[in-house]
PDB file of C-alpha atoms and ligand atoms in Angstrom:
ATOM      1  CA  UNK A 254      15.350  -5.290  13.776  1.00  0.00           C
ATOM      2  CA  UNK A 255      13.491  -3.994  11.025  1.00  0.00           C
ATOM      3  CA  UNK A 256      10.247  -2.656  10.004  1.00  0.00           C
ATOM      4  CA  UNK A 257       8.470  -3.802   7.323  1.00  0.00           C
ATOM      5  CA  UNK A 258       6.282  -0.820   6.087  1.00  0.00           C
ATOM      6  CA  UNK A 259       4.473  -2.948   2.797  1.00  0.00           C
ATOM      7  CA  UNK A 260       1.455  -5.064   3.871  1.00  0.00           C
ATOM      8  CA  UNK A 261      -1.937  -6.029   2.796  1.00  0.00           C
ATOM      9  CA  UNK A 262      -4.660  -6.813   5.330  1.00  0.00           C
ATOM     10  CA  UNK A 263      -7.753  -8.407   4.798  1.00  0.00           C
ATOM     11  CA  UNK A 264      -8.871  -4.821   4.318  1.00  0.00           C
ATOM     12  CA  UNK A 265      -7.287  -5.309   0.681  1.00  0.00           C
ATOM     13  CA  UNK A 266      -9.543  -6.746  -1.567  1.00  0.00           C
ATOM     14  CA  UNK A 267      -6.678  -9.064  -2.783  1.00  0.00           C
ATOM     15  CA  UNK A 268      -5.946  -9.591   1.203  1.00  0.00           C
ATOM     16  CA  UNK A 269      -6.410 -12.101   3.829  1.00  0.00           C
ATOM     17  CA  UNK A 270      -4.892 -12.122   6.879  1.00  0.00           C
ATOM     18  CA  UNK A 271      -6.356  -9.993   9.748  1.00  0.00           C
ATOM     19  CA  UNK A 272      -4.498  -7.375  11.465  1.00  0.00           C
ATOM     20  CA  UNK A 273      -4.448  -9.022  14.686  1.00  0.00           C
ATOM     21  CA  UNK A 274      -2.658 -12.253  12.781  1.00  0.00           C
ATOM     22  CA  UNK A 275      -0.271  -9.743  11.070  1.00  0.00           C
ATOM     23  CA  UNK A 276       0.792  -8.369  14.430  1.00  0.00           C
ATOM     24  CA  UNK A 277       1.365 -11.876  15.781  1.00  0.00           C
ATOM     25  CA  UNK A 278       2.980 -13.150  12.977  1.00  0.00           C
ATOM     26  CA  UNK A 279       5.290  -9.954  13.004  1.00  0.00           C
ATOM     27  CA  UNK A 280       6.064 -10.890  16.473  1.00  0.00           C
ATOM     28  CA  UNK A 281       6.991 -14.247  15.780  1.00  0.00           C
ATOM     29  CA  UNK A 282       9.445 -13.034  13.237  1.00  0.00           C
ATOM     30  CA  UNK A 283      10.892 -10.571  15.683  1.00  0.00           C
ATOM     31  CA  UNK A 284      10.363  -7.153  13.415  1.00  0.00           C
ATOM     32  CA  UNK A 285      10.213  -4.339  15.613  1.00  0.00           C
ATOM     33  CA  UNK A 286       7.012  -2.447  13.715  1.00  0.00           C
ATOM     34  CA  UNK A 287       5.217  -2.983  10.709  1.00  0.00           C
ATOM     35  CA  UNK A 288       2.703  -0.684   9.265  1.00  0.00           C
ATOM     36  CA  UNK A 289      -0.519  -1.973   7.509  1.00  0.00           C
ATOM     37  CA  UNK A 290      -0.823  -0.404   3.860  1.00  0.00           C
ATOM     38  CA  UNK A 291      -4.209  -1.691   2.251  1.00  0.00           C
ATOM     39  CA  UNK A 292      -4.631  -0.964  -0.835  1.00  0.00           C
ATOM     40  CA  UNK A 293      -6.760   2.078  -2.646  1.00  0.00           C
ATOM     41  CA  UNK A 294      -6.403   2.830  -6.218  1.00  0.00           C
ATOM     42  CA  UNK A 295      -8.025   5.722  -7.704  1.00  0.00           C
ATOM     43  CA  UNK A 296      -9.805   3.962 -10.229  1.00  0.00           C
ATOM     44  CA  UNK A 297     -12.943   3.045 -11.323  1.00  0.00           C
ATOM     45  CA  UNK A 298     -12.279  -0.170 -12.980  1.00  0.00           C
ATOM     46  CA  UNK A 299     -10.688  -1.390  -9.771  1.00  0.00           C
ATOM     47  CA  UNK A 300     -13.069  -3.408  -7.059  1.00  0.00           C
ATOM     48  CA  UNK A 301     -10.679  -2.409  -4.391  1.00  0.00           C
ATOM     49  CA  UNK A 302     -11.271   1.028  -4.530  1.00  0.00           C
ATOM     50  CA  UNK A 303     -15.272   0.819  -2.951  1.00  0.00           C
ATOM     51  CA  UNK A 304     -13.848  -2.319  -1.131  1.00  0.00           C
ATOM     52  CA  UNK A 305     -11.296   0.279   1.189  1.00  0.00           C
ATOM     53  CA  UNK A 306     -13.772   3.010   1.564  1.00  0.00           C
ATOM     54  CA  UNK A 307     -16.542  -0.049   2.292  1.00  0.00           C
ATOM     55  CA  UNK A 308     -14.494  -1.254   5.102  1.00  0.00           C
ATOM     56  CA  UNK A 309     -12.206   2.137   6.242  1.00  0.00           C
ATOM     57  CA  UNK A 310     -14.179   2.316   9.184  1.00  0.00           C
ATOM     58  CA  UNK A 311     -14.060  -1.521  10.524  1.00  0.00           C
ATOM     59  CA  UNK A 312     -10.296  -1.280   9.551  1.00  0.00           C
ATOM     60  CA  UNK A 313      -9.814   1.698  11.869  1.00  0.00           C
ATOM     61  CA  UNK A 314     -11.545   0.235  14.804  1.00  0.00           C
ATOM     62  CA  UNK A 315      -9.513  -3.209  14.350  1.00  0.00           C
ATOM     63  CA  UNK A 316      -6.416  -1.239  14.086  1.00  0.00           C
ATOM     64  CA  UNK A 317      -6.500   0.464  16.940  1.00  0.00           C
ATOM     65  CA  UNK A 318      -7.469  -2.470  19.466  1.00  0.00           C
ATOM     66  CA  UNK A 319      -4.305  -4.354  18.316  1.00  0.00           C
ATOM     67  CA  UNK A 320      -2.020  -1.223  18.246  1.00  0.00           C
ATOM     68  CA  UNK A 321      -3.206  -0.993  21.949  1.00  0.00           C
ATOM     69  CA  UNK A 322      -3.069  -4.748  22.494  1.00  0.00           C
ATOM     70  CA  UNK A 323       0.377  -5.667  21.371  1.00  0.00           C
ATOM     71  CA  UNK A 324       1.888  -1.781  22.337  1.00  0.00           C
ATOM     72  CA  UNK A 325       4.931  -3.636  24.583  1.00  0.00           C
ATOM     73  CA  UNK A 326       5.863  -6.228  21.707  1.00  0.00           C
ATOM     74  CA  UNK A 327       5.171  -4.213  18.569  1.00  0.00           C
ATOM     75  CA  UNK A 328       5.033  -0.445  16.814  1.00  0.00           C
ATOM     76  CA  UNK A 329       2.210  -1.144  14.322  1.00  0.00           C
ATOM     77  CA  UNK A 330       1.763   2.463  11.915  1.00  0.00           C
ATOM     78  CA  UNK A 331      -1.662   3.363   9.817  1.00  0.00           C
ATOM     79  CA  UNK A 332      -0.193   3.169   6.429  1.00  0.00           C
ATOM     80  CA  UNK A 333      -2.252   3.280   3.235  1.00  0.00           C
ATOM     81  CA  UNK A 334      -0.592   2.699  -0.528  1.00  0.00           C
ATOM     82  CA  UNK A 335      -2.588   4.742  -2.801  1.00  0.00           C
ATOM     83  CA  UNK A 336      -2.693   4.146  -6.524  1.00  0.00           C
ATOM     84  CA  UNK A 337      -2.390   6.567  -9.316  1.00  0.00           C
ATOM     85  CA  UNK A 338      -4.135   9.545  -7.645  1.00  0.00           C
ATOM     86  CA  UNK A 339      -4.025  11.543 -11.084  1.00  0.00           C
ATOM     87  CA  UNK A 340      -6.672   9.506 -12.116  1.00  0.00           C
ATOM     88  CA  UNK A 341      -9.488  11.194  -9.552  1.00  0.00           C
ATOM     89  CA  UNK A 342      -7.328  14.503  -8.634  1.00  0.00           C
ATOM     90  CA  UNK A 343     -10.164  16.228  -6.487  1.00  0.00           C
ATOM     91  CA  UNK A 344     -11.296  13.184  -5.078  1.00  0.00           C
ATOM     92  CA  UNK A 345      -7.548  11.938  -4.104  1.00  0.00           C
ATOM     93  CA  UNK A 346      -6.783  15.653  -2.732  1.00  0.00           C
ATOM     94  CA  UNK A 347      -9.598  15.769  -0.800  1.00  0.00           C
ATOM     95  CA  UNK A 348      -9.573  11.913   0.569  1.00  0.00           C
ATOM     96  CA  UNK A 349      -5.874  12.334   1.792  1.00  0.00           C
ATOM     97  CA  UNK A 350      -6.657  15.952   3.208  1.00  0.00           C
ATOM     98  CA  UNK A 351      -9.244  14.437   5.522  1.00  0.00           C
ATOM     99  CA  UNK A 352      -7.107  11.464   6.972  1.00  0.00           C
ATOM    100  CA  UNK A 353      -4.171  11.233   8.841  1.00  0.00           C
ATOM    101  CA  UNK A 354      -2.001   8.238   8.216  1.00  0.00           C
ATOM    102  CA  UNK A 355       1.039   7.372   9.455  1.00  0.00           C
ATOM    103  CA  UNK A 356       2.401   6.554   6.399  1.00  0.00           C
ATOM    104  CA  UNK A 357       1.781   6.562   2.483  1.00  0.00           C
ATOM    105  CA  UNK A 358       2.893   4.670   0.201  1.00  0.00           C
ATOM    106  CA  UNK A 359       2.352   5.476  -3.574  1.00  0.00           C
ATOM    107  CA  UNK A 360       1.556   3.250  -6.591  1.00  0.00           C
ATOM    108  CA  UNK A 361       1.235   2.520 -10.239  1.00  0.00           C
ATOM    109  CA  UNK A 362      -0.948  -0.491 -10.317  1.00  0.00           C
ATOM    110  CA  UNK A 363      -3.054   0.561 -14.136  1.00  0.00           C
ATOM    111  CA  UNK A 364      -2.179   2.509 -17.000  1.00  0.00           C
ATOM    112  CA  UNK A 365      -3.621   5.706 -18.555  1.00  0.00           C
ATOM    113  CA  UNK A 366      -6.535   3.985 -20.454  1.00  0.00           C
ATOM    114  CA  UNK A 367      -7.641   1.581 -16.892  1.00  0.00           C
ATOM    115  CA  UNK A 368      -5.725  -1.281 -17.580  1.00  0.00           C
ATOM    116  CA  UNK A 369      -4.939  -3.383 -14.741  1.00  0.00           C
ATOM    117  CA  UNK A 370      -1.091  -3.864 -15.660  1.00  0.00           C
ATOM    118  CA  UNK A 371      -0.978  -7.386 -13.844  1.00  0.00           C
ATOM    119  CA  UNK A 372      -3.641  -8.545 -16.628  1.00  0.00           C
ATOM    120  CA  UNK A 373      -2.226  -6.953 -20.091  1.00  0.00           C
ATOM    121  CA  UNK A 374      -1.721  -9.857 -22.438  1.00  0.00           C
ATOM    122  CA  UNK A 375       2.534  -9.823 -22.911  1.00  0.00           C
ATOM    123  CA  UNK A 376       2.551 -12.211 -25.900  1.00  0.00           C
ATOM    124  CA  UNK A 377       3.377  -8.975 -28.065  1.00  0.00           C
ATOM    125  CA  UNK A 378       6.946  -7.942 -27.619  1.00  0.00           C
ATOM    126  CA  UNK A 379       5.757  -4.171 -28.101  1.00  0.00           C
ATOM    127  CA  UNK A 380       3.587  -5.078 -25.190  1.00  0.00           C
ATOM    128  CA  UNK A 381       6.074  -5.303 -23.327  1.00  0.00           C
ATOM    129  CA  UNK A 382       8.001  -2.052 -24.262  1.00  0.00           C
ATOM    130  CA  UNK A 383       4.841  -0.294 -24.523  1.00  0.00           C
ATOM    131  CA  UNK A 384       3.687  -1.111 -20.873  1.00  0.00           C
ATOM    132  CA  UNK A 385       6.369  -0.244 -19.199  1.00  0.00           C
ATOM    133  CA  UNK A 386       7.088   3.225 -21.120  1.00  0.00           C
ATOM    134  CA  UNK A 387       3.741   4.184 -20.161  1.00  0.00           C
ATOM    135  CA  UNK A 388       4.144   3.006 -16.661  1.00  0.00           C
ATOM    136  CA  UNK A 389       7.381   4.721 -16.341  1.00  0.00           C
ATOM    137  CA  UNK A 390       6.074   8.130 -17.410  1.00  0.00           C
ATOM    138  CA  UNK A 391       3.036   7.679 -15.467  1.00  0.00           C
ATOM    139  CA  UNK A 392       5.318   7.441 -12.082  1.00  0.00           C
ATOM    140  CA  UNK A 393       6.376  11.016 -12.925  1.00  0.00           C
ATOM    141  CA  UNK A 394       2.832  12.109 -13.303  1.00  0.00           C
ATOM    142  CA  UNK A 395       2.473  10.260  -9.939  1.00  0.00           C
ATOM    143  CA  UNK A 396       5.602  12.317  -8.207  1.00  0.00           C
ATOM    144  CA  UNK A 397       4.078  15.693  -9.542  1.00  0.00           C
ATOM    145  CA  UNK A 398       0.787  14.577  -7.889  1.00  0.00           C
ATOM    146  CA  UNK A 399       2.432  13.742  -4.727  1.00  0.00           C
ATOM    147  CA  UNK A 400       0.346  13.342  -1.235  1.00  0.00           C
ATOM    148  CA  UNK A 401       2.958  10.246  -0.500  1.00  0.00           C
ATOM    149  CA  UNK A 402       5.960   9.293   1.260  1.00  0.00           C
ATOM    150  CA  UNK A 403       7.274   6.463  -0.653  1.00  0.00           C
ATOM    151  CA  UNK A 404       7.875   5.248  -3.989  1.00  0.00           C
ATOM    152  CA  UNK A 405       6.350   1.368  -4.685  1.00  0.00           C
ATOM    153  CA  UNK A 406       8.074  -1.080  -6.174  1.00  0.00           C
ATOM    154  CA  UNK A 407       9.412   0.735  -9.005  1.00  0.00           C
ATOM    155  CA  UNK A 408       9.988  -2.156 -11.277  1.00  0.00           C
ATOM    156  CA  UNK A 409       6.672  -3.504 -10.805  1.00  0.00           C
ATOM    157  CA  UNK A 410       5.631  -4.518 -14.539  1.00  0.00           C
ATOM    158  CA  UNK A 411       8.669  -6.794 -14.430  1.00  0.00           C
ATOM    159  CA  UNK A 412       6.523  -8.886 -12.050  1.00  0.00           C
ATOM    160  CA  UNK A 413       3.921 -10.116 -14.574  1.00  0.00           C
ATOM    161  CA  UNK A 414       7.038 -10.367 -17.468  1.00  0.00           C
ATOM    162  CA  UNK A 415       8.215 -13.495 -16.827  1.00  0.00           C
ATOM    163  CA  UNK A 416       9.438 -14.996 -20.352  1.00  0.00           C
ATOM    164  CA  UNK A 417       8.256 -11.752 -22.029  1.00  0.00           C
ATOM    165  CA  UNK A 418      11.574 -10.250 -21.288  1.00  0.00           C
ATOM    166  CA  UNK A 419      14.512 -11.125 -22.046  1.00  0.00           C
ATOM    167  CA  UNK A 420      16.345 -10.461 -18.263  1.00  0.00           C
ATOM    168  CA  UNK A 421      14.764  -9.050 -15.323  1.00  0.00           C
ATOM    169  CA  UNK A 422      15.705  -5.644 -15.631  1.00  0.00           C
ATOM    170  CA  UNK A 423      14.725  -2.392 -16.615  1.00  0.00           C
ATOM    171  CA  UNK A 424      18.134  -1.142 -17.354  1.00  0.00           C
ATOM    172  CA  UNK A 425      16.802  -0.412 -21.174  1.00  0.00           C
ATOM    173  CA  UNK A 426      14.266   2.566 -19.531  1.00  0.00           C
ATOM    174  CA  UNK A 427      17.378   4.311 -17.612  1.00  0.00           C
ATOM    175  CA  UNK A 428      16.218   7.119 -19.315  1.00  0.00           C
ATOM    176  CA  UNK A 429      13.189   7.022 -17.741  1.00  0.00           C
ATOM    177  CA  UNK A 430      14.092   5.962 -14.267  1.00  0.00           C
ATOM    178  CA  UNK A 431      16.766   8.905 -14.186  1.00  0.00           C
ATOM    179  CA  UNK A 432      13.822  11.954 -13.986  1.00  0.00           C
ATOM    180  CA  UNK A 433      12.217   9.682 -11.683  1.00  0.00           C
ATOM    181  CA  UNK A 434      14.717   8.789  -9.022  1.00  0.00           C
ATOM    182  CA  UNK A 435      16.385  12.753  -9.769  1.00  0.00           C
ATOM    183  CA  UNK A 436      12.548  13.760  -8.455  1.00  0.00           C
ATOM    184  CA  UNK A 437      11.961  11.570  -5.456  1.00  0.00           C
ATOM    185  CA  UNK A 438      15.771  13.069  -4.317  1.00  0.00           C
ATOM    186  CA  UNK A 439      14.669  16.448  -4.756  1.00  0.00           C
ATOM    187  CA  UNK A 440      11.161  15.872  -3.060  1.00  0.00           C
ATOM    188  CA  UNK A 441      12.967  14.369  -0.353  1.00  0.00           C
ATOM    189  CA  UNK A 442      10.997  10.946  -0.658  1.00  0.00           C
ATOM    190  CA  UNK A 443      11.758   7.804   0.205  1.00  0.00           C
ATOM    191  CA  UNK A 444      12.480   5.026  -2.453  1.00  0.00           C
ATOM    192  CA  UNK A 445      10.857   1.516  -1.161  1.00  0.00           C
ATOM    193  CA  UNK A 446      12.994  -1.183  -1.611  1.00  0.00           C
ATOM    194  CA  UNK A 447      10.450  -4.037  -2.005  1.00  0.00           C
ATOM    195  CA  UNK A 448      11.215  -7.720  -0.589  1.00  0.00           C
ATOM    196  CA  UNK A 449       8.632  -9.530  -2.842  1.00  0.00           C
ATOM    197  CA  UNK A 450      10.860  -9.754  -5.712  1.00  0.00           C
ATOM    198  CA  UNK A 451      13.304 -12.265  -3.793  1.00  0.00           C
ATOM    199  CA  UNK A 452      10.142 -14.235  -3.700  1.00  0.00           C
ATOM    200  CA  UNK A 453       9.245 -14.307  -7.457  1.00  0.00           C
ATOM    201  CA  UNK A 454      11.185 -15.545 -11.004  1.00  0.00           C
ATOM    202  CA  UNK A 455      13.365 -11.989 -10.421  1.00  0.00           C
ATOM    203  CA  UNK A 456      15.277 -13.245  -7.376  1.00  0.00           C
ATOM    204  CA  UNK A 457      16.401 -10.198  -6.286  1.00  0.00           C
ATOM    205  CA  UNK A 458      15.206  -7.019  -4.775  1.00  0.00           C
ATOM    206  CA  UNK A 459      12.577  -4.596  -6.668  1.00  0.00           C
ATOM    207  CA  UNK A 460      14.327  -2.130  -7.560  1.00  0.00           C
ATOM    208  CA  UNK A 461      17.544  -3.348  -9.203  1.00  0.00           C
ATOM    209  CA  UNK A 462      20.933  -2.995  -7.723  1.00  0.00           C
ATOM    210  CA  UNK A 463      21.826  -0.366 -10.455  1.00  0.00           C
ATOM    211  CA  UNK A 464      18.755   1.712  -9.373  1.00  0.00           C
ATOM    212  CA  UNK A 465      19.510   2.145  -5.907  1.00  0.00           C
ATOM    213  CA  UNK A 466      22.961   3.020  -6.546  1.00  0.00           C
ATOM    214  CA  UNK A 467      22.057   5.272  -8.948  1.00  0.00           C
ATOM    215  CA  UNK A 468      18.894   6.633  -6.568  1.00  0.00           C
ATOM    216  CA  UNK A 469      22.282   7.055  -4.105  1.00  0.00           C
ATOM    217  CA  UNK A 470      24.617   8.478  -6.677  1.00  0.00           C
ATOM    218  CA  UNK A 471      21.623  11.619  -7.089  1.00  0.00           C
ATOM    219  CA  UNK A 472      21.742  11.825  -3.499  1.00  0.00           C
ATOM    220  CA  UNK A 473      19.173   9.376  -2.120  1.00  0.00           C
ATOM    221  CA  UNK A 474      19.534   8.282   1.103  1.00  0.00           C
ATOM    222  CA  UNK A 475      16.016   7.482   2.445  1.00  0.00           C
ATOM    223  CA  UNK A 476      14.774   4.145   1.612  1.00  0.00           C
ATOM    224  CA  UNK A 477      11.283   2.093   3.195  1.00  0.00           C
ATOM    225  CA  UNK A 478      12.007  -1.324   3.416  1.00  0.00           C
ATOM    226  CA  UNK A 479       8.288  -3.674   3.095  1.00  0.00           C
ATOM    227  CA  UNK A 480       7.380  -7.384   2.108  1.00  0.00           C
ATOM    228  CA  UNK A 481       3.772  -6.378   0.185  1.00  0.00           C
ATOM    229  CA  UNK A 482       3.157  -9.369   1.890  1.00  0.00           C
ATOM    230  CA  UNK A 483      -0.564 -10.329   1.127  1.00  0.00           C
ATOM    231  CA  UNK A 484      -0.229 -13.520   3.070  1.00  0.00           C
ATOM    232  CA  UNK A 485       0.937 -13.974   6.505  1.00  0.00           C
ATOM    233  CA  UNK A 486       3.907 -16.329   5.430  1.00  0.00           C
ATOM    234  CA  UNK A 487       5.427 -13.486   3.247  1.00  0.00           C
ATOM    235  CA  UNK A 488       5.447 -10.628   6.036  1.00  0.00           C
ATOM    236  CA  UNK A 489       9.304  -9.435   6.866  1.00  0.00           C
ATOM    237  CA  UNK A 490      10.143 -12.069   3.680  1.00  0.00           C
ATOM    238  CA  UNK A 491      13.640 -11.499   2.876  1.00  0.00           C
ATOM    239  CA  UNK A 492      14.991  -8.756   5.177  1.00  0.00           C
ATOM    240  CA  UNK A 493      18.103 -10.129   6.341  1.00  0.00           C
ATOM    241  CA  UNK A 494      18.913 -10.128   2.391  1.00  0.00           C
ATOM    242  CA  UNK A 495      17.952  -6.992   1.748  1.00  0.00           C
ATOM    243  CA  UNK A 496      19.555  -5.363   4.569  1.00  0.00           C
ATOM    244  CA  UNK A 497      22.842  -6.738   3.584  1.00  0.00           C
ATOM    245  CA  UNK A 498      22.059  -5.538   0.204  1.00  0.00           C
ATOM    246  CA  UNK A 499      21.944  -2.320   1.384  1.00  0.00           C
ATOM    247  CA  UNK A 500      24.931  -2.052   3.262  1.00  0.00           C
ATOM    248  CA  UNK A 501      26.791  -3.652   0.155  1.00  0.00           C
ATOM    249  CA  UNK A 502      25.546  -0.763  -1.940  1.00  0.00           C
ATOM    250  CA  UNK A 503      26.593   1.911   0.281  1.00  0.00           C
ATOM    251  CA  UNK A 504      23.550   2.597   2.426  1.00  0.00           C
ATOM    252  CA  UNK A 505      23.690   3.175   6.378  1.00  0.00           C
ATOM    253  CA  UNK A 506      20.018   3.364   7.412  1.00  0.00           C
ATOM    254  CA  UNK A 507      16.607   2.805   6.459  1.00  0.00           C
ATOM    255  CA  UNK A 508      13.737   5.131   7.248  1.00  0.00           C
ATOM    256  CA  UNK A 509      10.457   3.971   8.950  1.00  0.00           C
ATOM    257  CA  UNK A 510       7.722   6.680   9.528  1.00  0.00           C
ATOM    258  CA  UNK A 511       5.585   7.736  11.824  1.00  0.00           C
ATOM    259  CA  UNK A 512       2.705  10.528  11.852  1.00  0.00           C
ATOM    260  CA  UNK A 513       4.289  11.239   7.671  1.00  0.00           C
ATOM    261  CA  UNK A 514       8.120  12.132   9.737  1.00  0.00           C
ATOM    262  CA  UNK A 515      10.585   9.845   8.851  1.00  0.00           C
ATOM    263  CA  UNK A 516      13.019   8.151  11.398  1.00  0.00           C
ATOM    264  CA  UNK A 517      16.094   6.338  10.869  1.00  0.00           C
ATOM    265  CA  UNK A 518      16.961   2.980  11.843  1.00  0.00           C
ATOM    266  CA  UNK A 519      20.882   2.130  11.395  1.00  0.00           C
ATOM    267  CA  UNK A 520      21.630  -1.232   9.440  1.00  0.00           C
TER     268      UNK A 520
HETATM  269 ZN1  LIG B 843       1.450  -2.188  -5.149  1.00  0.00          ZN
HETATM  270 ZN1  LIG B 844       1.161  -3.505  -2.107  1.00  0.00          ZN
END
C-alpha cells in the first residue's frame, strides 16, 4: 500500500491527465494516497513557470472537489515540485511563504546559464561531464536554499544520457553526491526514490543502489517514494520493485507527508 508522492497533472505544462483521472487511476491500482506535484520552475526561460501560476487557481478548485469526492477510497495531498528556487530568491521565498502545501518536492530541471538540461546537445563527451558537475553543485545551492521536503530524482541528467555515457551511473561524481546526501541527513530531508527510471534505458531506480546505501550509511532514513508519472499509465509504475529494493538495502519505511510532517509507512 503505497503512496506515490511524484505526479504531473494537466496543471503541468508537460501534463495531461486530470486530477480526477489520476485519483481513479490511483484507485484502480490500489495505492493508498498520492499527492499531485505540478511542476514550477523558477525560471524565465521555462513556459511552465506562467503556465502554474496561470492555472494555480483552477488547480486548487479541481483539487479540492476530488479530495472530497474520493475521501473513503483515497488520501490525495497538495504537493508542488519546485525547480531551482535560487534562480528568483525573493520571488521563491515569498511564493512558498504565501501557500500551504502538503508537500514539496525540490528540483534541478536547468543549469546556471537557463539551460533546459533535457535539451543540451550530449554529442561532446565534456558535455556530458560538464552537465552533470554543474548540476551536481547546483543541488547544493538548492539544499542551502531549502523551502522543500524532498530531494528529486537525484540522477536526473542520466535520463537524457543514453549512449553519451558509458553506464548508467553517477558513481564517477561520488564526490559530489557525498556533501549532498551528508546535507539532506543533516536537514532532516527526505531523499525521493524515483520509479521512472525502471521505465527508461537505466532500468533501475533513480537514485542508484550505491546512493541510497550510502544516503543510509550517513544516517538517512526518510525516503518519498513517486512515479513522476506524466501520463496516467505510469502513476504507482514500479512500486512493488522498488519497495523490495528498499527492504534489500536495509530500509524499513518510507515517509509520505502531510501538511510538510512526515509519516511513516512500514514496508
Ligand atoms: Zn523533475
Ligand atoms: Zn516531476
Amino acid at each position: 500500500m503505497l503512496y506515490d508522492q511524484h505526479i504531473h497533472s494537466r496543471y503541468s505544462q508537460d501534463g495531461s491527465a486530470s486530477i480526477e483521472e489520476i485519483a481513479q487511476q490511483a484507485i484502480v491500482r490500489g495505492l493508498r494516497g498520492i499527492t499531485i506535484t505540478d511542476h514550477l520552475d523558477f525560471c524565465e526561460a521555462e513556459i511552465g513557470y506562467h503556465f502554474y501560476l496561470e492555472h494555480e487557481a483552477q488547480r486548487r478548485e479541481e483539487f479540492e472537489r476530488v479530495r472530497e469526492k474520493y475521501a473513503d477510497q483515497l488520501e490525495i495531498g497538495w504537493g508542488i515540485e519546485v525547480g531551482h528556487p535560487y534562480f528568483m530568491t525573493d520571488y521563491a521565498k515569498d511564493f512558498l511563504s504565501k501557500r500551504s502545501f502538503d508537500f514539496v518536492l525540490g528540483s534541478v530541471h536547468f543549469l546556471r546559464d537557463q539551460s533546459d538540461i533535457y535539451l543540451i546537445d550530449y554529442s561532446q563527451p565534456q558535455e556530458v561531464d560538464r552537465v552533470l558537475k554543474e548540476y551536481f553543485t547546483d543541488l547544493l545551492a538548492l539544499l542551502e536554499f531549502g523551502g522543500f521536503d524532498s530531494l528529486a530524482h537525484l540522477d536526473y541528467p542520466l535520463r537524457v544520457m543514453k549512449g553519451k555515457i558509458a553506464e548508467p551511473t553517477v558513481l564517477p561524481y561520488r564526490e559530489y553526491i557525498d556533501p549532498i546526501l551528508r546535507e539532506v541527513v543533516r536537514q532532516d530531508l527526505a531523499l525521493e526514490l524515483n520509479t521512472r527510471g525502471f521505465m527508461d534505458w537505466k532500468k533501475r531506480q533513480e537514485p542508484e543502489d550505491w546512493v541510497l546505501t550510502r544516503y543510509r550509511e550517513l544516517g538517512g532514513r526518510k525516503i518519498t517514494v513517486g512515479s513522476d508519472a506524466h501520463t496516467l499509465s505510469a502513476i504507482g509504475g514500479a512500486f512493488d520493485q522498488a519497495a523490495q529494493k528498499l527492504k534489500a538495502l536495509g530500509f524499513e519505511e518510507i515517509s509520505y507527508y502531510r501538511n510538510r510532517k512526515p509519516f511513516p509507512i512500514l514496508l
